[in-house]
Amino acid sequence: MPMEKTFNAAEAEARISALWDASGAFVAGANARPGAPAFSIMIPPPNVTGSLHIGHAFNNTLQDILVRWHRMQGHDTLWQVGTDHAGIATQMVTEREMAREGNQTRREMGRDAFTARVWQQKRASRCTIISQLKRLGASCDWSREAFTMSGAPGAPAGEEGNFHDAVIKVFVDLYNKGLIYRGKRLVNWDPHFETAISDLEVENIEVPGHMWHFKYRLAGGETYDYVERDADGAVTFRETRDYISIATTRPETMLGDGAVAVHPTDDRYAPIVGKFVHLPLCDRLIPIITDDYPDPAFGSGAVKITGAHDFNDYAVAKRANLPCYRLMDMRGAMRADGAPYAEAVQRAREIAAGSPTTGAEVDSLNLVPEKYRGLDRFEARKQVVADITAAGLAVTTLVKSLDEDTGSEHLTLEPVVEAKKIMQPFGDRSKVVIEPMLTDQWFVDTAQIVEPALEAVRSGRTKIIPPSGEKTYYHWLENIEPWCISRQLWWGHQIPVWYGLAFDAADFTDDEGDNALDEVELLRILGDGGHIDREANHYCAADPSAVTDRFRDNLAALPHPLSAARIIQVDDRQAAVEALAASLADYAVTQDPTRLTYPVWRDPDVLDTWFSSGLWPIGTLGWPEPTAELAKYFPTSVLVTGADILFFWVARMMMMQLTVVNEVPFHTVYLHGLVRDAKGKKMSKSLGNVVDPLEVIDEYGADALRFGNAAMASLGGTLKLDTARIAGYRNFGTKLWNAARFAEMNGVWDGHVTGSAPTPTATVNKWIIGEAAKTRAEIDAALADFRFDQAASALYGFIWGKVCDWYVEFAKPLFDGPDATETRQTMAWVLDQCMILLHPFSPFLTEELWQTTGARAKLLCHTDWPTYGANLIDAAADAELTWVTTLIDEIRSARAQMHVPVALKLDMLALTMDAAARSAWDNNESLIKRLARIDTLTHADQAPKGAITIPAAGASFALPLAGIIDIAAEQARLQKTLDKLAKEIGGLKGRLNNPNFAASAPEDVVDEAKVNLDAREDEAAKLSAALQRLKELT
RNA sequence: GGGAGAUUAGCUCAGUGGUAGAGCGCUUCGUUCACAUCGAAGAUGUCAGGGGUUCAAAUCCCUUAUCUCCCACCA
C-alpha cells in the first residue's frame, strides 16, 4: 500500500506505543550489548494525582532523548519511572474531592479510613500521568514503576514494594546517629492545612500593609528625658516621656510580648534600660532589654519582642532567656483554651519574677485576654488596635479635618498608621498567610550532613550544569538551616516513633482491677511531679510494624495523643528506653487488654514528602536490599530536572544518598528553566495562558512537541513555548515523511537497503554520505554536552537543508541514468540514517517509517546508533558539490531577479572554465541543468550583448537574455553585489595591510583572509566587467 | 539588602575573539509527477547605551540603563 501524503500521528502513535510495549523494548537492559556500560536516569517523580503539564513534557523529552540515544548505542539502560505521594498536594486533592462528593470530612472519617480513601484516589489517578507520559513517547521501564509510599501500612494490593521500609530505615538510622532530633522550635505554620512546613515551602510576597505605633508606659509612673541628636551630637529634639514608642505591623502579637528591646548603643533609651513597662491591654509588666537586633535608625529604635510569633524575636528571646507564649491555635485564631486570663497572667507574673518554667508552658499558658479569645488573627488585630487607641496608647498625630456640620476646620489627634509594603509569608500550596508557631517538630540536623554534599560538587564527583546552578547550590548549602521534616498530615510516611509512658501497671487499674483510666485522669496522674525530660520522651523503634498493628485501636482512641505524652516519669533517656522496651515486651506476652492502657502511641505526624523523595535514587532500586539493579545502575548517570527544585530535591538527594550509602546519587545534574508561554510569561490558570501538552500532541503530534522541546533547550535561558514553532517542527516531520515517500515511488526500498554505507561513484552520492557522517558527529558531540538545541539544529539542517533540498533533487535525474542502482542504495542508506539519528527526538514518526520502508531486523529503537566518522567524508566530492550548489544558487537568483519565467529553459554560455570547474560541470551536468533550468551549455569567448553574468569559482558563465532582461535591473543587481563585495574587500584589505595583523594573528587566520580576498576580488572583477558591458549597451 | 541571569532581525531565540545566524512572520513568484504541513527568490540588524583591553569585540573587562528569577528577619 503506497504511503499517505502525511504521517497520521493520531493513528500511529498509539499503535507504535503498543508495539514497543509488547516487545518489552524499554525494560532495563533491553538492547544492551554484553559488557556494555550502564546508563541510568531517575525520572523526577510526578505527583501521583497530577497530570502532565508542559514542564513535564519538556523535562521528560530531554530524558527520553538521552535514554534512547544510549539504548541505541547498546548501553545497559534504565529509565526508572514512578510517582511521588506528594503529601500536602494529594491530601488536598482528596479532601477537595470528598467535599465535592458530599461525603464525610477527613476528621469525621478518621485516619485509617481517610488514608484508605487517599490510596483509592492514588490508584485511580496514577494511570493519568503514566499514560500521558506514554503518549509523549517516554521510553521508561514501565515494569519497574515505583511509588514513594509503596509497602506502607494500609497499602492496598498492587502497592507492594519496599520504599516505605527504606524511608523508615533511614529515619531510624539517622535518628540513631543523632542526625534527627525533636524539639519545640519556631516553625512556619500553615493555618489552612494545620501543619508545619519547611522554609522552602514558604513564598515571601510583598503586599500592602500597615505599621502602627504604640506607647508602652513605664512602670510606676516613671519619666525620662528622651533626647534625639543629629550626626554631630547636637540636640535636635528633647522631651520628657513616660513611655517608650514601639512600632509593629502585627499588633495582635503584642499580647504575647516578653520584653521591649533596644540597641545597646542607642543613647535615647539608655536611661530606661532594665526598667519595666506596662504591656497595654494585658495587665503585666515587661522589661526593656538591650540586644543587637534592633536598628536604631529604623522606626523608634525600640522593638517589641514576641518570642512565639516572630523569627527574629524568637532569637532575641532565646538570647535574653525571655519566656515565649503561644497566642494562637493551629487554625490561626486567638487561643481559647486553658485557664481564665486572670490565672494565666498571675502565672506569667511569677515567671517574669523568676519562677522556673518549662517549654511546656508555651502550650499550657494562654495569655490571650478573654476579650480576644477565639477571634481570628486578623479580627483580633483590628480589635487590639481599636482598644489601644481607645486607651490613649496609640502614637498620634495632629490631623486637620473638616466639621461637616459647622463647616469649620479643626485639628484632631489621630493614630499614626503608616501604609507600608511588607513582605509577607504565604504557604506555597494553601496561599494563606503563614504563622510562625512554636510547636514540637522533628528536624534533620542538616549542618551535620551538608559537608559531603558540598564536597561532591566542589570536587566534580557530581557536575551541575549550567555552572550557575553550582553557585546557587553552594550558596544554599553553605547557609543551610535545620530541615523541619514533620508534617501534621495523615497522608505520608508516619514517623516511626512511639511515645511511651513508663509506669507501674498497677497505677492504671482501679480497685477492681478494671481498666478505669480515661485520658484526663491519665494526664492528672502523670502531671503530678516527677522529673521531666523532654529529650527522653521518645523512643525510636527499629521494627515498628508489629507494634503498629497491636496498638492501632488504642491510638485511634486518643483524640490528641501527643498532648498527653508530655511527661515521662524517669530520670534519664536510657531509663525511658528500657522502661518502654520492658512495657512493650510485657504487653506483647500478656496480651491482656485490661492490664495496660495506652502503653505507647505513635507520633501522629508524617514525614515531609521530600524526605522520602530524597531517597528516590536508591529507594527505587530496592535499597536497603542489595539488589542487582542497585549494583548496576547506582549511582545514576544524570538527573534532568527543573532548576526550581534544586534545593527541594536535588540538594537533599545529595545529602541523603551521601549520608545513607556514602555515594553521590548522580554524576551529572542537568538543570533547566521553567517553561513559559510565547511571550515569556509564567503559565498560570488565572492568566489563561496554560499550554496543555496533550492538546499540542493532539494537534501536531508528540514528535513535533518533542523536537520543539529539544530545539528550545539551550543552556541557561528561559524557555518560551510558541506553538507556531511546534507547527514548524510538525512540518519538518512531514518533510522527512515525504522524502521517504518519494523514495518509495522510485523503488528505493525495493531491495536496496544495506546495513553499512554504500561506496558509490557519483559525486552527489559520495557527498551526501559525508554529510550524514558530519551530522552524526555533530549530534553525538551536542548530546554529550547536553546541547539538545544544537543536536536538533544539526538534524534539521541535514534532513531538510541537505537531504530534502538538495539530495532528493539531485537524485531525480540520476534515477534514469547509469548510476541509478547506487543512487537507490545511497538514498536508502541516507534516509535510514535520517530515521536513526532523528529517532531519539521524534520516535513515533521514525519508527513508523522504519517499519513501513522494509523488512527490518530490529525495532528502530533498538537499531545500532552509527559510529561512522570522517572516513566517510570525501573532500573532493564536498568541494565539487559546493561548487555545484553555489552555481545553481547564482543562476536561480539571477533568473528570479530578472523575472525570467520559471518554466523557461535557457542556453548558458561558458566564457571561462578551468579544469576543476570543467570536471565539476561534467560530473554533474544533468542535475545542474535540471535544477537551474538550463537547456544547453556552449562555449563562447565573450558574453553577447544583453546577457547576465554568473560568476563561479574558476569559471564565468553568461545567460544571454537579450530582449528578456531589464538592463537597468541587471545593473542594479550587479551594483548591489559589487557594493557588498567592496565592503568585504575593504575590511579584508584593511586587516591584511595592518602589519600588526600579520604579526599577531594566527597563521591560518591570515591565510584564510588572503584566500578570501583573492576570491572576492576575482568575483568583483568579473562583475565589474559585466557591469561595464551593460553600460556600453545603453 | 544579597546573589544569578538577560538585553542580537517584526516575534521567539542560537551565536562566547576572526566576513552577523535559524525558525516563524513579511514581500514577490510558482498547480514541473516527494511534499502547498511545499518550492524558488527577496527585504529586514548603530548585536541595549557608554568606556576599556586587543591586530581584531555581539563575544573579554568596567560602567549605566531596563527586565527576569532566586535568596533574605528590618519591627
PDB file of C-alpha atoms in Angstrom, chain A residues 227-396:
ATOM      1  CA  VAL A 227      16.708  63.189  73.530  1.00  0.00           C
ATOM      2  CA  GLU A 228      17.411  62.963  69.819  1.00  0.00           C
ATOM      3  CA  ARG A 229      20.687  64.180  68.333  1.00  0.00           C
ATOM      4  CA  ASP A 230      21.986  64.727  64.831  1.00  0.00           C
ATOM      5  CA  ALA A 231      25.170  63.250  63.415  1.00  0.00           C
ATOM      6  CA  ASP A 232      27.291  65.874  65.149  1.00  0.00           C
ATOM      7  CA  GLY A 233      25.757  65.204  68.511  1.00  0.00           C
ATOM      8  CA  ALA A 234      23.735  68.391  68.629  1.00  0.00           C
ATOM      9  CA  VAL A 235      20.374  68.021  70.301  1.00  0.00           C
ATOM     10  CA  THR A 236      17.551  68.177  67.793  1.00  0.00           C
ATOM     11  CA  PHE A 237      14.670  67.089  69.981  1.00  0.00           C
ATOM     12  CA  ARG A 238      14.082  66.810  73.687  1.00  0.00           C
ATOM     13  CA  GLU A 239      11.018  65.736  75.591  1.00  0.00           C
ATOM     14  CA  THR A 240      10.103  64.247  78.921  1.00  0.00           C
ATOM     15  CA  ARG A 241       8.375  60.949  78.326  1.00  0.00           C
ATOM     16  CA  ASP A 242       6.618  58.378  80.446  1.00  0.00           C
ATOM     17  CA  TYR A 243       6.564  55.789  77.679  1.00  0.00           C
ATOM     18  CA  ILE A 244       8.615  54.052  75.053  1.00  0.00           C
ATOM     19  CA  SER A 245       7.312  54.023  71.495  1.00  0.00           C
ATOM     20  CA  ILE A 246       7.281  50.801  69.579  1.00  0.00           C
ATOM     21  CA  ALA A 247       6.229  50.093  66.001  1.00  0.00           C
ATOM     22  CA  THR A 248       4.610  46.951  64.719  1.00  0.00           C
ATOM     23  CA  THR A 249       2.963  45.526  61.641  1.00  0.00           C
ATOM     24  CA  ARG A 250       1.354  42.801  63.700  1.00  0.00           C
ATOM     25  CA  PRO A 251      -0.448  44.434  66.647  1.00  0.00           C
ATOM     26  CA  GLU A 252      -2.244  41.272  67.730  1.00  0.00           C
ATOM     27  CA  THR A 253       1.027  39.650  68.724  1.00  0.00           C
ATOM     28  CA  MET A 254       1.696  42.284  71.364  1.00  0.00           C
ATOM     29  CA  LEU A 255      -0.405  40.211  73.748  1.00  0.00           C
ATOM     30  CA  GLY A 256       2.469  37.797  73.948  1.00  0.00           C
ATOM     31  CA  ASP A 257       5.313  40.277  74.290  1.00  0.00           C
ATOM     32  CA  GLY A 258       8.069  39.306  76.656  1.00  0.00           C
ATOM     33  CA  ALA A 259      10.145  42.473  76.515  1.00  0.00           C
ATOM     34  CA  VAL A 260      10.963  45.604  74.593  1.00  0.00           C
ATOM     35  CA  ALA A 261      14.419  45.573  73.071  1.00  0.00           C
ATOM     36  CA  VAL A 262      16.651  48.490  72.125  1.00  0.00           C
ATOM     37  CA  HIS A 263      20.134  48.550  70.682  1.00  0.00           C
ATOM     38  CA  PRO A 264      22.842  48.754  73.392  1.00  0.00           C
ATOM     39  CA  THR A 265      24.349  51.861  71.781  1.00  0.00           C
ATOM     40  CA  ASP A 266      21.061  53.693  71.486  1.00  0.00           C
ATOM     41  CA  ASP A 267      21.506  56.635  73.886  1.00  0.00           C
ATOM     42  CA  ARG A 268      17.893  57.694  73.649  1.00  0.00           C
ATOM     43  CA  TYR A 269      16.823  54.766  75.746  1.00  0.00           C
ATOM     44  CA  ALA A 270      19.901  54.305  77.915  1.00  0.00           C
ATOM     45  CA  PRO A 271      18.155  55.867  80.944  1.00  0.00           C
ATOM     46  CA  ILE A 272      15.388  53.291  80.933  1.00  0.00           C
ATOM     47  CA  VAL A 273      17.148  50.064  80.020  1.00  0.00           C
ATOM     48  CA  GLY A 274      16.386  47.495  82.706  1.00  0.00           C
ATOM     49  CA  LYS A 275      13.180  49.235  83.750  1.00  0.00           C
ATOM     50  CA  PHE A 276       9.735  47.799  83.166  1.00  0.00           C
ATOM     51  CA  VAL A 277       6.832  48.934  81.035  1.00  0.00           C
ATOM     52  CA  HIS A 278       3.140  48.175  81.207  1.00  0.00           C
ATOM     53  CA  LEU A 279       2.053  45.930  78.396  1.00  0.00           C
ATOM     54  CA  PRO A 280      -1.149  47.538  77.105  1.00  0.00           C
ATOM     55  CA  LEU A 281      -4.381  45.581  77.488  1.00  0.00           C
ATOM     56  CA  CYS A 282      -2.589  42.902  79.413  1.00  0.00           C
ATOM     57  CA  ASP A 283      -2.061  43.881  82.984  1.00  0.00           C
ATOM     58  CA  ARG A 284       1.519  42.731  83.142  1.00  0.00           C
ATOM     59  CA  LEU A 285       4.981  44.246  83.088  1.00  0.00           C
ATOM     60  CA  ILE A 286       7.758  43.503  80.642  1.00  0.00           C
ATOM     61  CA  PRO A 287      11.382  44.648  80.824  1.00  0.00           C
ATOM     62  CA  ILE A 288      13.316  46.905  78.498  1.00  0.00           C
ATOM     63  CA  ILE A 289      16.357  44.965  77.414  1.00  0.00           C
ATOM     64  CA  THR A 290      19.238  45.508  75.036  1.00  0.00           C
ATOM     65  CA  ASP A 291      20.022  43.381  72.009  1.00  0.00           C
ATOM     66  CA  ASP A 292      21.946  43.907  68.794  1.00  0.00           C
ATOM     67  CA  TYR A 293      18.890  43.127  66.707  1.00  0.00           C
ATOM     68  CA  PRO A 294      17.041  46.481  66.827  1.00  0.00           C
ATOM     69  CA  ASP A 295      18.199  49.016  64.272  1.00  0.00           C
ATOM     70  CA  PRO A 296      18.352  52.441  65.975  1.00  0.00           C
ATOM     71  CA  ALA A 297      17.781  54.129  62.630  1.00  0.00           C
ATOM     72  CA  PHE A 298      14.540  52.319  61.916  1.00  0.00           C
ATOM     73  CA  GLY A 299      11.232  53.397  63.467  1.00  0.00           C
ATOM     74  CA  SER A 300      11.629  54.399  67.053  1.00  0.00           C
ATOM     75  CA  GLY A 301      14.548  52.060  67.529  1.00  0.00           C
ATOM     76  CA  ALA A 302      12.571  50.053  70.066  1.00  0.00           C
ATOM     77  CA  VAL A 303      11.191  46.630  69.178  1.00  0.00           C
ATOM     78  CA  LYS A 304       8.544  44.632  70.980  1.00  0.00           C
ATOM     79  CA  ILE A 305       9.723  41.069  71.448  1.00  0.00           C
ATOM     80  CA  THR A 306       7.150  38.351  70.846  1.00  0.00           C
ATOM     81  CA  GLY A 307       9.192  35.199  71.029  1.00  0.00           C
ATOM     82  CA  ALA A 308       6.469  32.816  69.980  1.00  0.00           C
ATOM     83  CA  HIS A 309       5.362  34.607  66.832  1.00  0.00           C
ATOM     84  CA  ASP A 310       8.332  36.080  65.052  1.00  0.00           C
ATOM     85  CA  PHE A 311      11.591  34.536  63.969  1.00  0.00           C
ATOM     86  CA  ASN A 312      13.731  37.498  64.932  1.00  0.00           C
ATOM     87  CA  ASP A 313      12.003  37.942  68.231  1.00  0.00           C
ATOM     88  CA  TYR A 314      12.428  34.262  68.942  1.00  0.00           C
ATOM     89  CA  ALA A 315      16.178  34.607  68.552  1.00  0.00           C
ATOM     90  CA  VAL A 316      16.204  37.636  70.854  1.00  0.00           C
ATOM     91  CA  ALA A 317      14.052  35.795  73.398  1.00  0.00           C
ATOM     92  CA  LYS A 318      16.442  32.870  73.365  1.00  0.00           C
ATOM     93  CA  ARG A 319      19.429  35.137  73.931  1.00  0.00           C
ATOM     94  CA  ALA A 320      17.719  37.034  76.726  1.00  0.00           C
ATOM     95  CA  ASN A 321      16.089  33.971  78.217  1.00  0.00           C
ATOM     96  CA  LEU A 322      12.648  35.500  77.839  1.00  0.00           C
ATOM     97  CA  PRO A 323       9.531  33.370  78.138  1.00  0.00           C
ATOM     98  CA  CYS A 324       7.601  32.681  74.933  1.00  0.00           C
ATOM     99  CA  TYR A 325       3.825  32.449  74.959  1.00  0.00           C
ATOM    100  CA  ARG A 326       1.903  30.950  72.101  1.00  0.00           C
ATOM    101  CA  LEU A 327      -1.128  33.101  71.374  1.00  0.00           C
ATOM    102  CA  MET A 328      -2.809  31.299  68.520  1.00  0.00           C
ATOM    103  CA  ASP A 329      -4.295  27.936  67.899  1.00  0.00           C
ATOM    104  CA  MET A 330      -3.485  25.755  64.951  1.00  0.00           C
ATOM    105  CA  ARG A 331      -6.015  27.475  62.712  1.00  0.00           C
ATOM    106  CA  GLY A 332      -4.594  30.896  63.303  1.00  0.00           C
ATOM    107  CA  ALA A 333      -7.256  32.049  65.723  1.00  0.00           C
ATOM    108  CA  MET A 334      -6.502  33.519  69.122  1.00  0.00           C
ATOM    109  CA  ARG A 335      -6.357  30.731  71.676  1.00  0.00           C
ATOM    110  CA  ALA A 336      -9.478  29.958  73.649  1.00  0.00           C
ATOM    111  CA  ASP A 337      -8.132  27.102  75.739  1.00  0.00           C
ATOM    112  CA  GLY A 338      -6.629  26.928  79.199  1.00  0.00           C
ATOM    113  CA  ALA A 339      -7.248  28.711  82.430  1.00  0.00           C
ATOM    114  CA  PRO A 340      -9.011  32.083  82.679  1.00  0.00           C
ATOM    115  CA  TYR A 341      -6.821  35.037  81.847  1.00  0.00           C
ATOM    116  CA  ALA A 342      -6.589  36.204  85.447  1.00  0.00           C
ATOM    117  CA  GLU A 343      -4.982  32.906  86.406  1.00  0.00           C
ATOM    118  CA  ALA A 344      -2.767  32.807  83.387  1.00  0.00           C
ATOM    119  CA  VAL A 345      -1.465  36.301  83.877  1.00  0.00           C
ATOM    120  CA  GLN A 346      -0.781  35.552  87.508  1.00  0.00           C
ATOM    121  CA  ARG A 347       1.406  32.673  86.463  1.00  0.00           C
ATOM    122  CA  ALA A 348       3.092  34.851  83.833  1.00  0.00           C
ATOM    123  CA  ARG A 349       3.955  37.360  86.530  1.00  0.00           C
ATOM    124  CA  GLU A 350       5.526  34.615  88.589  1.00  0.00           C
ATOM    125  CA  ILE A 351       7.573  33.511  85.643  1.00  0.00           C
ATOM    126  CA  ALA A 352       8.624  37.080  84.981  1.00  0.00           C
ATOM    127  CA  ALA A 353       9.651  37.297  88.606  1.00  0.00           C
ATOM    128  CA  GLY A 354      11.915  34.311  88.196  1.00  0.00           C
ATOM    129  CA  SER A 355       9.744  31.290  88.830  1.00  0.00           C
ATOM    130  CA  PRO A 356      11.160  28.340  86.928  1.00  0.00           C
ATOM    131  CA  THR A 357       9.227  27.426  83.809  1.00  0.00           C
ATOM    132  CA  THR A 358       9.428  24.814  81.130  1.00  0.00           C
ATOM    133  CA  GLY A 359       8.787  24.767  77.458  1.00  0.00           C
ATOM    134  CA  ALA A 360       5.513  23.085  78.287  1.00  0.00           C
ATOM    135  CA  GLU A 361       4.061  26.348  79.456  1.00  0.00           C
ATOM    136  CA  VAL A 362       4.337  27.666  75.938  1.00  0.00           C
ATOM    137  CA  ASP A 363       1.316  25.495  75.315  1.00  0.00           C
ATOM    138  CA  SER A 364      -0.394  25.336  78.668  1.00  0.00           C
ATOM    139  CA  LEU A 365      -0.428  29.025  79.449  1.00  0.00           C
ATOM    140  CA  ASN A 366      -2.884  31.080  77.442  1.00  0.00           C
ATOM    141  CA  LEU A 367      -2.074  34.760  77.793  1.00  0.00           C
ATOM    142  CA  VAL A 368      -4.812  35.944  75.492  1.00  0.00           C
ATOM    143  CA  PRO A 369      -7.282  38.099  77.462  1.00  0.00           C
ATOM    144  CA  GLU A 370     -10.830  36.772  77.384  1.00  0.00           C
ATOM    145  CA  LYS A 371     -11.970  39.521  75.105  1.00  0.00           C
ATOM    146  CA  TYR A 372      -9.837  38.305  72.253  1.00  0.00           C
ATOM    147  CA  ARG A 373     -10.079  34.579  72.771  1.00  0.00           C
ATOM    148  CA  GLY A 374     -11.348  32.688  69.784  1.00  0.00           C
ATOM    149  CA  LEU A 375     -11.066  35.653  67.439  1.00  0.00           C
ATOM    150  CA  ASP A 376      -9.481  35.119  64.058  1.00  0.00           C
ATOM    151  CA  ARG A 377      -5.995  36.620  63.989  1.00  0.00           C
ATOM    152  CA  PHE A 378      -6.976  39.398  61.586  1.00  0.00           C
ATOM    153  CA  GLU A 379     -10.091  40.229  63.578  1.00  0.00           C
ATOM    154  CA  ALA A 380      -8.019  40.292  66.747  1.00  0.00           C
ATOM    155  CA  ARG A 381      -5.644  42.733  65.088  1.00  0.00           C
ATOM    156  CA  LYS A 382      -8.427  45.236  64.465  1.00  0.00           C
ATOM    157  CA  GLN A 383      -9.706  44.858  67.986  1.00  0.00           C
ATOM    158  CA  VAL A 384      -6.289  45.307  69.583  1.00  0.00           C
ATOM    159  CA  VAL A 385      -5.637  48.435  67.558  1.00  0.00           C
ATOM    160  CA  ALA A 386      -9.017  49.855  68.487  1.00  0.00           C
ATOM    161  CA  ASP A 387      -8.546  49.097  72.154  1.00  0.00           C
ATOM    162  CA  ILE A 388      -5.042  50.505  72.370  1.00  0.00           C
ATOM    163  CA  THR A 389      -6.194  53.616  70.583  1.00  0.00           C
ATOM    164  CA  ALA A 390      -9.125  53.940  72.964  1.00  0.00           C
ATOM    165  CA  ALA A 391      -6.752  53.581  75.886  1.00  0.00           C
ATOM    166  CA  GLY A 392      -4.797  56.526  74.584  1.00  0.00           C
ATOM    167  CA  LEU A 393      -1.752  54.414  73.973  1.00  0.00           C
ATOM    168  CA  ALA A 394      -1.501  54.832  70.208  1.00  0.00           C
ATOM    169  CA  VAL A 395       1.080  57.307  68.995  1.00  0.00           C
ATOM    170  CA  THR A 396      -0.979  60.087  67.477  1.00  0.00           C
TER     171      THR A 396
END
